[in-house]
Tab-separated table of C-alpha atoms and ligand atoms in Angstrom:
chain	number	residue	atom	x	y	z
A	1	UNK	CA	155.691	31.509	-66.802
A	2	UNK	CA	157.748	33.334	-64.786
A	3	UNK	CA	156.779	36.722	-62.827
A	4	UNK	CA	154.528	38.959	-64.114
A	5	UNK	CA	156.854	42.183	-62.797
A	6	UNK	CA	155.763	45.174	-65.118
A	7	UNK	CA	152.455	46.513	-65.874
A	8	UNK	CA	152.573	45.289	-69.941
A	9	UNK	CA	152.854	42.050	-68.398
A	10	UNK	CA	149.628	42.323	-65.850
A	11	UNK	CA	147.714	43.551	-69.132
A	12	UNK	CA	149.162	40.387	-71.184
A	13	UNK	CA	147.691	38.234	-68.061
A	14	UNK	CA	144.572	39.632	-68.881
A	15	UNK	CA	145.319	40.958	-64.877
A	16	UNK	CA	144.419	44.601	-65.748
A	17	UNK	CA	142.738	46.231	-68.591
A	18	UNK	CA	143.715	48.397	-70.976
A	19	UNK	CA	142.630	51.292	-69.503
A	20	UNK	CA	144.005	50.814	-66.302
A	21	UNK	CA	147.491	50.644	-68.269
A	22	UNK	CA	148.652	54.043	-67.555
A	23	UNK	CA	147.375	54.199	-63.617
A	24	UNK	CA	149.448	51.008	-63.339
A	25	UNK	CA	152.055	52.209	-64.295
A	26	UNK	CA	152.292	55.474	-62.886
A	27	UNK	CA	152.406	53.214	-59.586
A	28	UNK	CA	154.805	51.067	-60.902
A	29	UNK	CA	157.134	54.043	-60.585
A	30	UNK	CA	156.952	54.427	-57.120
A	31	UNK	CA	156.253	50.736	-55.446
A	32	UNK	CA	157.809	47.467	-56.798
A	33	UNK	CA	155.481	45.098	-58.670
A	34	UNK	CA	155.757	41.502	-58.791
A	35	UNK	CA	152.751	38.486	-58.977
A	36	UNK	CA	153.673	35.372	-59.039
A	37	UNK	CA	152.071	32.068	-61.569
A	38	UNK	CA	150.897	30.428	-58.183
A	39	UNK	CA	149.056	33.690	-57.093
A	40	UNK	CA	147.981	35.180	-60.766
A	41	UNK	CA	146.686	31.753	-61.020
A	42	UNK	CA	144.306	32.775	-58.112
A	43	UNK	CA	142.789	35.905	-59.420
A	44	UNK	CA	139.561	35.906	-60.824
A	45	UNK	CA	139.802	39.083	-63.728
A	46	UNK	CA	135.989	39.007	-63.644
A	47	UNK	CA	135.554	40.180	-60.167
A	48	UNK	CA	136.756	43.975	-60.098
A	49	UNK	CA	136.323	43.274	-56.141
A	50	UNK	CA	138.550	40.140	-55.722
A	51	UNK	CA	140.076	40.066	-52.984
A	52	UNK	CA	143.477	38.935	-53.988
A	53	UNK	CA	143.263	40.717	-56.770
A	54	UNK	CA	143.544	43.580	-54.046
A	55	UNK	CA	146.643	42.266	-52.575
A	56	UNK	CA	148.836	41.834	-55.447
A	57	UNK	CA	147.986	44.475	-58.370
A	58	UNK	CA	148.790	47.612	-57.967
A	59	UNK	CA	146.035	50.329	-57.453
A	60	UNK	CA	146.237	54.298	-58.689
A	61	UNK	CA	144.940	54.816	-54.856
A	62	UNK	CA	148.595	54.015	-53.806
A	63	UNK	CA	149.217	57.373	-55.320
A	64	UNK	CA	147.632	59.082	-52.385
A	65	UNK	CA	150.326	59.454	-49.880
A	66	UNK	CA	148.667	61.188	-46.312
A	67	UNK	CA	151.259	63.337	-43.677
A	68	UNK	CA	150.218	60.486	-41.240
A	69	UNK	CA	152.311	58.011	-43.735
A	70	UNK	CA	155.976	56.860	-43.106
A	71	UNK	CA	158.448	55.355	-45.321
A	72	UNK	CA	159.587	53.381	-42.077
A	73	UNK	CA	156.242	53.110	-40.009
A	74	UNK	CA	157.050	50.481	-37.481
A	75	UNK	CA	160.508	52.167	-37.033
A	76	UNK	CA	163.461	49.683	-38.415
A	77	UNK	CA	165.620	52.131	-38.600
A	78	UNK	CA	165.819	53.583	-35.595
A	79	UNK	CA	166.355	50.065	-34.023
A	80	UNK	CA	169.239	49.010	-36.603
A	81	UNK	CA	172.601	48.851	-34.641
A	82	UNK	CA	174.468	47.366	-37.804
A	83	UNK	CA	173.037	46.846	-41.723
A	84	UNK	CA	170.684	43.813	-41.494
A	85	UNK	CA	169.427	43.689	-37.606
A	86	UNK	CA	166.681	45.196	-36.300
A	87	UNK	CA	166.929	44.904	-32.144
A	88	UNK	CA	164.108	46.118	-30.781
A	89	UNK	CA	163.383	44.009	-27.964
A	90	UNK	CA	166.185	42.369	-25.752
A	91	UNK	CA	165.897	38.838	-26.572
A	92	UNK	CA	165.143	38.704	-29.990
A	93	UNK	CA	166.618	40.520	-33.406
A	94	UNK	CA	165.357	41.156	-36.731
A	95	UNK	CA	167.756	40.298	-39.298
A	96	UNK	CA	167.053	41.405	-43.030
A	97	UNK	CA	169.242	39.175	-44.855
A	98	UNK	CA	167.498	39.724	-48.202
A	99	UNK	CA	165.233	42.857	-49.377
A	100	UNK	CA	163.626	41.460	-52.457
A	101	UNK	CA	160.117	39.318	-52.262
A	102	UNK	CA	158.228	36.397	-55.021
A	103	UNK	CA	155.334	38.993	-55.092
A	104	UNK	CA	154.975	42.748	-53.790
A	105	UNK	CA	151.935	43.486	-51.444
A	106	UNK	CA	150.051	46.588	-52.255
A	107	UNK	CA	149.904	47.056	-48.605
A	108	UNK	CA	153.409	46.061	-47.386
A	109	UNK	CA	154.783	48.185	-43.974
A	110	UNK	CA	158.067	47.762	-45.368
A	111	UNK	CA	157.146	48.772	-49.214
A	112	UNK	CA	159.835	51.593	-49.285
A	113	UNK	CA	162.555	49.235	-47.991
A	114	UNK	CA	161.967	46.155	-50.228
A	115	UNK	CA	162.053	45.831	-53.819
A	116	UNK	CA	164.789	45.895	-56.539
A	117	UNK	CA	165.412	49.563	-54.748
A	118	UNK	CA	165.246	48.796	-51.795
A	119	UNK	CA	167.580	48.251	-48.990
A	120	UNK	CA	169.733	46.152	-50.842
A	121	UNK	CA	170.249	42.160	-50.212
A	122	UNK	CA	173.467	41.523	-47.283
A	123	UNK	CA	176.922	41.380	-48.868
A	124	UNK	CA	179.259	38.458	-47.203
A	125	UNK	CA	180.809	41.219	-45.077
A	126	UNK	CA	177.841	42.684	-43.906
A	127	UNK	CA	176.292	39.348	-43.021
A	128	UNK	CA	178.926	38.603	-41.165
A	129	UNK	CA	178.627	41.441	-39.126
A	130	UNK	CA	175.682	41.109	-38.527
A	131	UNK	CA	175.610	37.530	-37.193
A	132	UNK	CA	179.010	38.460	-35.388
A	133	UNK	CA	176.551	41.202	-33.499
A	134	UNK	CA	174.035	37.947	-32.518
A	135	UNK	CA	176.962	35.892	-31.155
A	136	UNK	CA	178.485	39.136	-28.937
A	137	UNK	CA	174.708	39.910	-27.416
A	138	UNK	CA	174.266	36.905	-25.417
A	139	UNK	CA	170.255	38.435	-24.248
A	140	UNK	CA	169.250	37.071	-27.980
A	141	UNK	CA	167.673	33.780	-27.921
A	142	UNK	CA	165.803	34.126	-31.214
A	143	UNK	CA	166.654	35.384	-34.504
A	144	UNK	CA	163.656	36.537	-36.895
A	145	UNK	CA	164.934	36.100	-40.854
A	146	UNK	CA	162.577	38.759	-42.225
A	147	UNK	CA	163.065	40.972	-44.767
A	148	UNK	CA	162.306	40.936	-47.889
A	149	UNK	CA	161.285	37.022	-47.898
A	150	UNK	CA	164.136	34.979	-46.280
A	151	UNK	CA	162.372	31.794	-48.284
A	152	UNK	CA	163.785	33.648	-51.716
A	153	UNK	CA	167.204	32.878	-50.990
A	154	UNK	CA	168.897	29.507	-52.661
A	155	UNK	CA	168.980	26.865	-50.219
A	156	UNK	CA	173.136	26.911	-50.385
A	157	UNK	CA	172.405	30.492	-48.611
A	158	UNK	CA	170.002	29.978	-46.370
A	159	UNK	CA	172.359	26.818	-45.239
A	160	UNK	CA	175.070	29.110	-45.085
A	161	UNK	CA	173.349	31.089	-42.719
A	162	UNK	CA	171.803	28.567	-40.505
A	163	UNK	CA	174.965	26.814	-39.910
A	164	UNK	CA	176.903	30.596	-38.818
A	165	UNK	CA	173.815	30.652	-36.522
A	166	UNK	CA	174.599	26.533	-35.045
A	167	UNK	CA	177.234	27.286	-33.170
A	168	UNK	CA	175.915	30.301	-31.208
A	169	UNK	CA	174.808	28.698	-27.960
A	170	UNK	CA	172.442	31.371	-26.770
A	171	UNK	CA	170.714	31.507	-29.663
A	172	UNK	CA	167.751	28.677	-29.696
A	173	UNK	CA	165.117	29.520	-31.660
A	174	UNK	CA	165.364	30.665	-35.064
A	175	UNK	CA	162.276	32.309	-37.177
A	176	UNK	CA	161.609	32.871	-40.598
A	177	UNK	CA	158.563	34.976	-41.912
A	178	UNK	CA	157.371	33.686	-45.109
A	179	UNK	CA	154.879	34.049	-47.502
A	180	UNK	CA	156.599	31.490	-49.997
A	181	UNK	CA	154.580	28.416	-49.270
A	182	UNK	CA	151.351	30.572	-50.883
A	183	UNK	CA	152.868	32.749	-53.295
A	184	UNK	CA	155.601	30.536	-54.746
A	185	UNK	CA	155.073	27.128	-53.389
A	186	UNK	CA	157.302	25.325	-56.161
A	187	UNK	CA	160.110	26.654	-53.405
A	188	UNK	CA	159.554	24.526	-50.967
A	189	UNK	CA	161.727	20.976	-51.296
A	190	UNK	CA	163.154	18.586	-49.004
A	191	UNK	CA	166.670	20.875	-50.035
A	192	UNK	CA	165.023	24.140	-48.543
A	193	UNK	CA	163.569	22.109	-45.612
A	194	UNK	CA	167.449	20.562	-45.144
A	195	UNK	CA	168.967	23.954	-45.347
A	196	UNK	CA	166.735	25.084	-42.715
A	197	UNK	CA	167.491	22.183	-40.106
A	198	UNK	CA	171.068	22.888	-40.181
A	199	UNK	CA	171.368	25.071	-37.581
A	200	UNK	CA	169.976	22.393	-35.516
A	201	UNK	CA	167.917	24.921	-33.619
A	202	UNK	CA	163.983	24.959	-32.967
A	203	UNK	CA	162.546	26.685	-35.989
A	204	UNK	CA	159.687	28.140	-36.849
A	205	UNK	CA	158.207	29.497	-39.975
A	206	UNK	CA	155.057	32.693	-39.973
A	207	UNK	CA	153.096	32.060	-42.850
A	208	UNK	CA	151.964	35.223	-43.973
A	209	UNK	CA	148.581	34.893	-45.409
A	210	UNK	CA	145.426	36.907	-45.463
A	211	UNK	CA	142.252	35.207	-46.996
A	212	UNK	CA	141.468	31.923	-46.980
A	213	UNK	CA	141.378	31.344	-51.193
A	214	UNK	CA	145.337	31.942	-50.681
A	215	UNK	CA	145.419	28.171	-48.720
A	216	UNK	CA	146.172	26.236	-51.925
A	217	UNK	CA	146.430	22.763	-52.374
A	218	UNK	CA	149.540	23.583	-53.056
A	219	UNK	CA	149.941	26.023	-50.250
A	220	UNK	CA	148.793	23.574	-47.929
A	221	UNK	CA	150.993	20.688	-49.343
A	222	UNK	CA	154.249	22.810	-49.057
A	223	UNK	CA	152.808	23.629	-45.205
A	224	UNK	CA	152.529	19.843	-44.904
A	225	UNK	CA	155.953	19.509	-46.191
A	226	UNK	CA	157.505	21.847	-43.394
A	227	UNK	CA	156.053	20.575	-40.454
A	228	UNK	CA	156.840	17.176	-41.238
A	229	UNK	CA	160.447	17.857	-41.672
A	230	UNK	CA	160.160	19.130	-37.929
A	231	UNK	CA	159.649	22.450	-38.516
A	232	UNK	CA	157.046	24.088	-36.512
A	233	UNK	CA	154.414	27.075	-38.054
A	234	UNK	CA	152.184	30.334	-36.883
A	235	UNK	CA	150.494	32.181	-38.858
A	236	UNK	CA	150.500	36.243	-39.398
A	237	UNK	CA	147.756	38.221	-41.125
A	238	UNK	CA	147.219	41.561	-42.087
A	239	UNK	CA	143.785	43.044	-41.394
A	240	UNK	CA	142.967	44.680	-44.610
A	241	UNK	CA	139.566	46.704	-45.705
A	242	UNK	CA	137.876	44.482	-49.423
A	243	UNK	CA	140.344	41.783	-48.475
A	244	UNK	CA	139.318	40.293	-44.841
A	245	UNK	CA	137.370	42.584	-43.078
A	246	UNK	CA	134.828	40.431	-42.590
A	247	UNK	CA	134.649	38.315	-39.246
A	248	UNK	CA	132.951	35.621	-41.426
A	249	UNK	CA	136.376	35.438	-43.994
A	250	UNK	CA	138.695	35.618	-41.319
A	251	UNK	CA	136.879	33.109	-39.554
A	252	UNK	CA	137.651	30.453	-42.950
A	253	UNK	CA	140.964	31.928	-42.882
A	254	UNK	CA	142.060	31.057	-38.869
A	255	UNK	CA	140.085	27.666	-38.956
A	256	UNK	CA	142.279	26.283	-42.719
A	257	UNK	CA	145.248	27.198	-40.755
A	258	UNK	CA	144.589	25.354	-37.583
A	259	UNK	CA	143.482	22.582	-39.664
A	260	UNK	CA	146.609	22.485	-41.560
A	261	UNK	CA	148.727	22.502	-38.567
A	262	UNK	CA	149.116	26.470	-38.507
A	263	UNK	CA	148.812	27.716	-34.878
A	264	UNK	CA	147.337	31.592	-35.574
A	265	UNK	CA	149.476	33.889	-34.280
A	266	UNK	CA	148.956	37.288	-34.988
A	267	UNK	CA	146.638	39.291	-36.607
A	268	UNK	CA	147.701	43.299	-37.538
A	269	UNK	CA	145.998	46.091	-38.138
A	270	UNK	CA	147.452	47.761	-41.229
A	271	UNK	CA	150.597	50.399	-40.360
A	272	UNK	CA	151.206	53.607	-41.807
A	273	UNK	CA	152.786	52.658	-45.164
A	274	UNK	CA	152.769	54.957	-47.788
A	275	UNK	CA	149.723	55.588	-50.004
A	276	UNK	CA	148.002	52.533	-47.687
A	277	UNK	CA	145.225	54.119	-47.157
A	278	UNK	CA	142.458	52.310	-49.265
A	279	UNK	CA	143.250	49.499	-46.990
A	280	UNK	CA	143.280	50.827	-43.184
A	281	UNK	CA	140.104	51.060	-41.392
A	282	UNK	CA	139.985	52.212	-37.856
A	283	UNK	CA	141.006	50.679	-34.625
A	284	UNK	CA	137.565	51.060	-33.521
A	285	UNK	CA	136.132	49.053	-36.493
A	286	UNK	CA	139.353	46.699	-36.532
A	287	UNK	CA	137.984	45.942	-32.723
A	288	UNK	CA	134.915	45.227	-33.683
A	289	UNK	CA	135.642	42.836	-36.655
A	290	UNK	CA	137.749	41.061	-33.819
A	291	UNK	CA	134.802	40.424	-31.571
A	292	UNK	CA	132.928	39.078	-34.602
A	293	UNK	CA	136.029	36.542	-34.787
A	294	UNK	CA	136.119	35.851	-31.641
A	295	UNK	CA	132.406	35.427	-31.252
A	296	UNK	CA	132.587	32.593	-34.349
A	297	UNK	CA	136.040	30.665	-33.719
A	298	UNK	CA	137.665	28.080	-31.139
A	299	UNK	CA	139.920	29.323	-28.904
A	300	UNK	CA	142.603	27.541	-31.057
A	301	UNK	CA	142.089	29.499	-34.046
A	302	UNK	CA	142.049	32.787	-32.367
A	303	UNK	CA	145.126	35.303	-33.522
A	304	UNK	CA	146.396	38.426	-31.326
A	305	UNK	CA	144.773	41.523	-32.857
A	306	UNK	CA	147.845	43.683	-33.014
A	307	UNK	CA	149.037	47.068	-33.078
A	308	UNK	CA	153.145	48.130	-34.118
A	309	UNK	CA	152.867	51.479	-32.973
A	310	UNK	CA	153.983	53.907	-35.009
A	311	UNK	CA	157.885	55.172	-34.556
A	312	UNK	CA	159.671	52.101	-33.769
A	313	UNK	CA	157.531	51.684	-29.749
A	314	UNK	CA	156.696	48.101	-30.590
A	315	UNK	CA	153.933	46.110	-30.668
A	316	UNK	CA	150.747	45.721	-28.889
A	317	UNK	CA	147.110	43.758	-28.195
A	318	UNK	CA	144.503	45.557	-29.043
A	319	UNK	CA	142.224	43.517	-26.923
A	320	UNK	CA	138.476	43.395	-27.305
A	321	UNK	CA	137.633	44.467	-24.353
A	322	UNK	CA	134.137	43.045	-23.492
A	323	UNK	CA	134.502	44.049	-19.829
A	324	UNK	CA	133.491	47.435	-18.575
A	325	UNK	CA	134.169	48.743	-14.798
A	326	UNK	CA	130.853	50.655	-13.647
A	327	UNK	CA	132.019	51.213	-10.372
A	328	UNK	CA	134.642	49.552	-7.418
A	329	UNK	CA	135.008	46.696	-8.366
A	330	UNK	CA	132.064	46.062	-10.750
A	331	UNK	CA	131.917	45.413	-14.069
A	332	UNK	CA	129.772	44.840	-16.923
A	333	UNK	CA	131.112	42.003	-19.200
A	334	UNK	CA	129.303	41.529	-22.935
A	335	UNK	CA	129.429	38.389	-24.166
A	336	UNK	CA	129.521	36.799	-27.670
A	337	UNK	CA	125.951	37.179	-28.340
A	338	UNK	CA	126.061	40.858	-27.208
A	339	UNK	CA	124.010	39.878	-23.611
A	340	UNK	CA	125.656	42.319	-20.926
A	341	UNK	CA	126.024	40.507	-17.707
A	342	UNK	CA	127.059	41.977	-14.159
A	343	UNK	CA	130.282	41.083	-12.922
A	344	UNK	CA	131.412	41.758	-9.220
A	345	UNK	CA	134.776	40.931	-7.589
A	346	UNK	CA	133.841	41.962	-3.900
A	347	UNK	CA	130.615	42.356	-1.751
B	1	PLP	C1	157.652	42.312	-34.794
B	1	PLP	C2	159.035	42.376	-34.402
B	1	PLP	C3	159.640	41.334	-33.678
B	1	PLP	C4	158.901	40.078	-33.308
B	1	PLP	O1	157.893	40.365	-32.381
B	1	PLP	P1	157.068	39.166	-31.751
B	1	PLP	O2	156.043	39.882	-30.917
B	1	PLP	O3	158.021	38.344	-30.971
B	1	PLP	O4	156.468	38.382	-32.872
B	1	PLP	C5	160.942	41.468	-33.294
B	1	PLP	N1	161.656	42.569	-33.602
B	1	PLP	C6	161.102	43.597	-34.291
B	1	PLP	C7	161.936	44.780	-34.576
B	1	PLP	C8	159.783	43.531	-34.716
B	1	PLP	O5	159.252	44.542	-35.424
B	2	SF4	S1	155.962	39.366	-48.905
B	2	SF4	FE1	156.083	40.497	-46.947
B	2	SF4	S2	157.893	41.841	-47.139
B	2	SF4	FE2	157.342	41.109	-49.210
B	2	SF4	S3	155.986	42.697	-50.063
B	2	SF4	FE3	154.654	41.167	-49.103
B	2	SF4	S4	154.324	41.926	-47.012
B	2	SF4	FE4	156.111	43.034	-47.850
């Protein structure tokens, strides 16, 4: 089987029913669709609440689009000094070498920008530019292959890009965000793990996943597979209302990757993407399913809750926040059991 990427085929997948034929479609018009064997394989048809079910097929509530909503929420484009980078902060760069993805989240920040119309996948000219632009900017020391899913391309590309990045000295780290090893794990061979090494640079891959079900076997085998070819992982997750907003689920979900060698890195609340939001929940409430998390986990397993705020100003904690000054230099602090104790830093 190969992608299920029209609605006919979710309803021959027994992944939507007949009646939900027309809805699905109607979405299908605006948003790229796309679920892969590895993930249908996951969904449980029974379960009209199933969490990945949620992440993957499309939903008519995607046809509500709110003012609030932008087609580039995190701001890309404002940031983009030629086709492909994104350089936002001084020392490291987006760069979009490819715009199409294995699957297509419901809930994707960058859902008007990738897909078979979207931004359209680097021509040799424009990729060229664009890694001539890393070698003139000597403040970048990492480069962030984003996209779209960098881990689509062939391993002869991805090779071919590594080894333009080798020879740029000030360049030293080199990132990929992923969510390949879940939703297309078959990917994943000693060639793609080859390809990756050749820029002989520390790498890193951000495996994007958001509930614990999506930590395969397989998954976890093609995680395995990485790291022991030297290749070093975080994780990124997407705080999303009927998929993980639950400190119990996301608890599961930070503990499999720490156990599989998965250091959690971030966890965000949703952005602003258009007709997003059946998934969003507030900060407020995003806070508080934090402190559950935090309450639960090892300090190992604990992501950044994080914020890209909207128009292109970057990212930031959105801490807890347990501690509460009540006057000069006193505080009330609440800990993990909700006890409030006094907290005073001078006499
Ligand atoms: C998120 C992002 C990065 C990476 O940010 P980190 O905090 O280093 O993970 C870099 N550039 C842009 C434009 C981004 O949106
Ligand atoms: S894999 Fe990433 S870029 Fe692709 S649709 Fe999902 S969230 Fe968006």
């Amino acid at each position: 089987m190969t992608a299920l990427i029209t609605p006919r085929h979710l309803l021959e997948a027994g992944l939507i029913a007949a009646d939900q034929l027309d809805g699905t479609e109607a979405v299908a018009a605006r948003f790229a669709v796309s679920v892969t064997e590895a993930v249908a394989r996951l969904i449980d048809p029974a379960d009209s609440a199933d969490p990945i079910a949620r992440q993957y097929i499309p939903d008519t509530a995607e046809l509500v689009l709110l003012p609030q909503e932008s087609a580039d929420p995190i701001g890309d484009h404002a940031h983009s000094p030629v086709e492909g980078i994104v350089h936002r902060y001084p020392d490291r760069v987006l760069l979009k070498a490819v715009h199409v993805c294995p699957v297509y989240c419901r809930f994707c920040f960058r859902r008007e920008m990738v897909g078979p119309q979207g931004d359209g996948t680097l021509s040799g000219a424009a990729l060229a530019a664009a890694i001539a632009y890393i070698a003139e900017h000597k403040e970048i020391w990492e480069v962030i292959l984003t996209g779209g899913d960098p881990l689509v391309l062939s391993p002869r590309r991805l090779k071919e890009i590594m080894e333009r990045l080798a020879p740029i000295d000030h360049v030293k780290v080199v990132r990929l965000h992923s969510r390949v090893p879940v939703t297309d794990p078959a990917r994943v061979g000693s060639e793609l793990i080859d390809a990756l090494k050749s820029s002989g640079k520390t790498v890193y891959v951000a495996l994007h996943a958001n509930h614990p079900r999506e930590l395969t076997d397989e998954a976890r085998a093609a995680s395995a597979a990485l790291i022991d070819g030297g290749i070093m992982m975080v994780s990124q997750s997407v705080l999303l209302r009927g998929v993980n907003d639950d400190p119990a689920v996301l608890a599961s979900l930070m503990r499999l990757f720490v156990e599989n060698r998965i250091k959690p890195y971030y966890l965000h609340h949703p952005d602003l993407a258009p007709g997003t939001s059946h998934f969003r929940m507030s900060i407020e409430e995003g806070r508080a399913i934090v402190a559950g998390l935090r309450a639960r986990i090892s300090g190992l397993a604990m992501p950044s809750y994080i914020l890209d705020i909207p128009g292109g100003h970057g990212k930031v904690q959105l801490p807890e926040s347990p501690v509460r000054e009540v006057g000069e230099g006193c505080y009330t602090i609440e800990d993990r059991l909700g006890d409030v104790h006094s907290y005073a830093d001078r006499n």
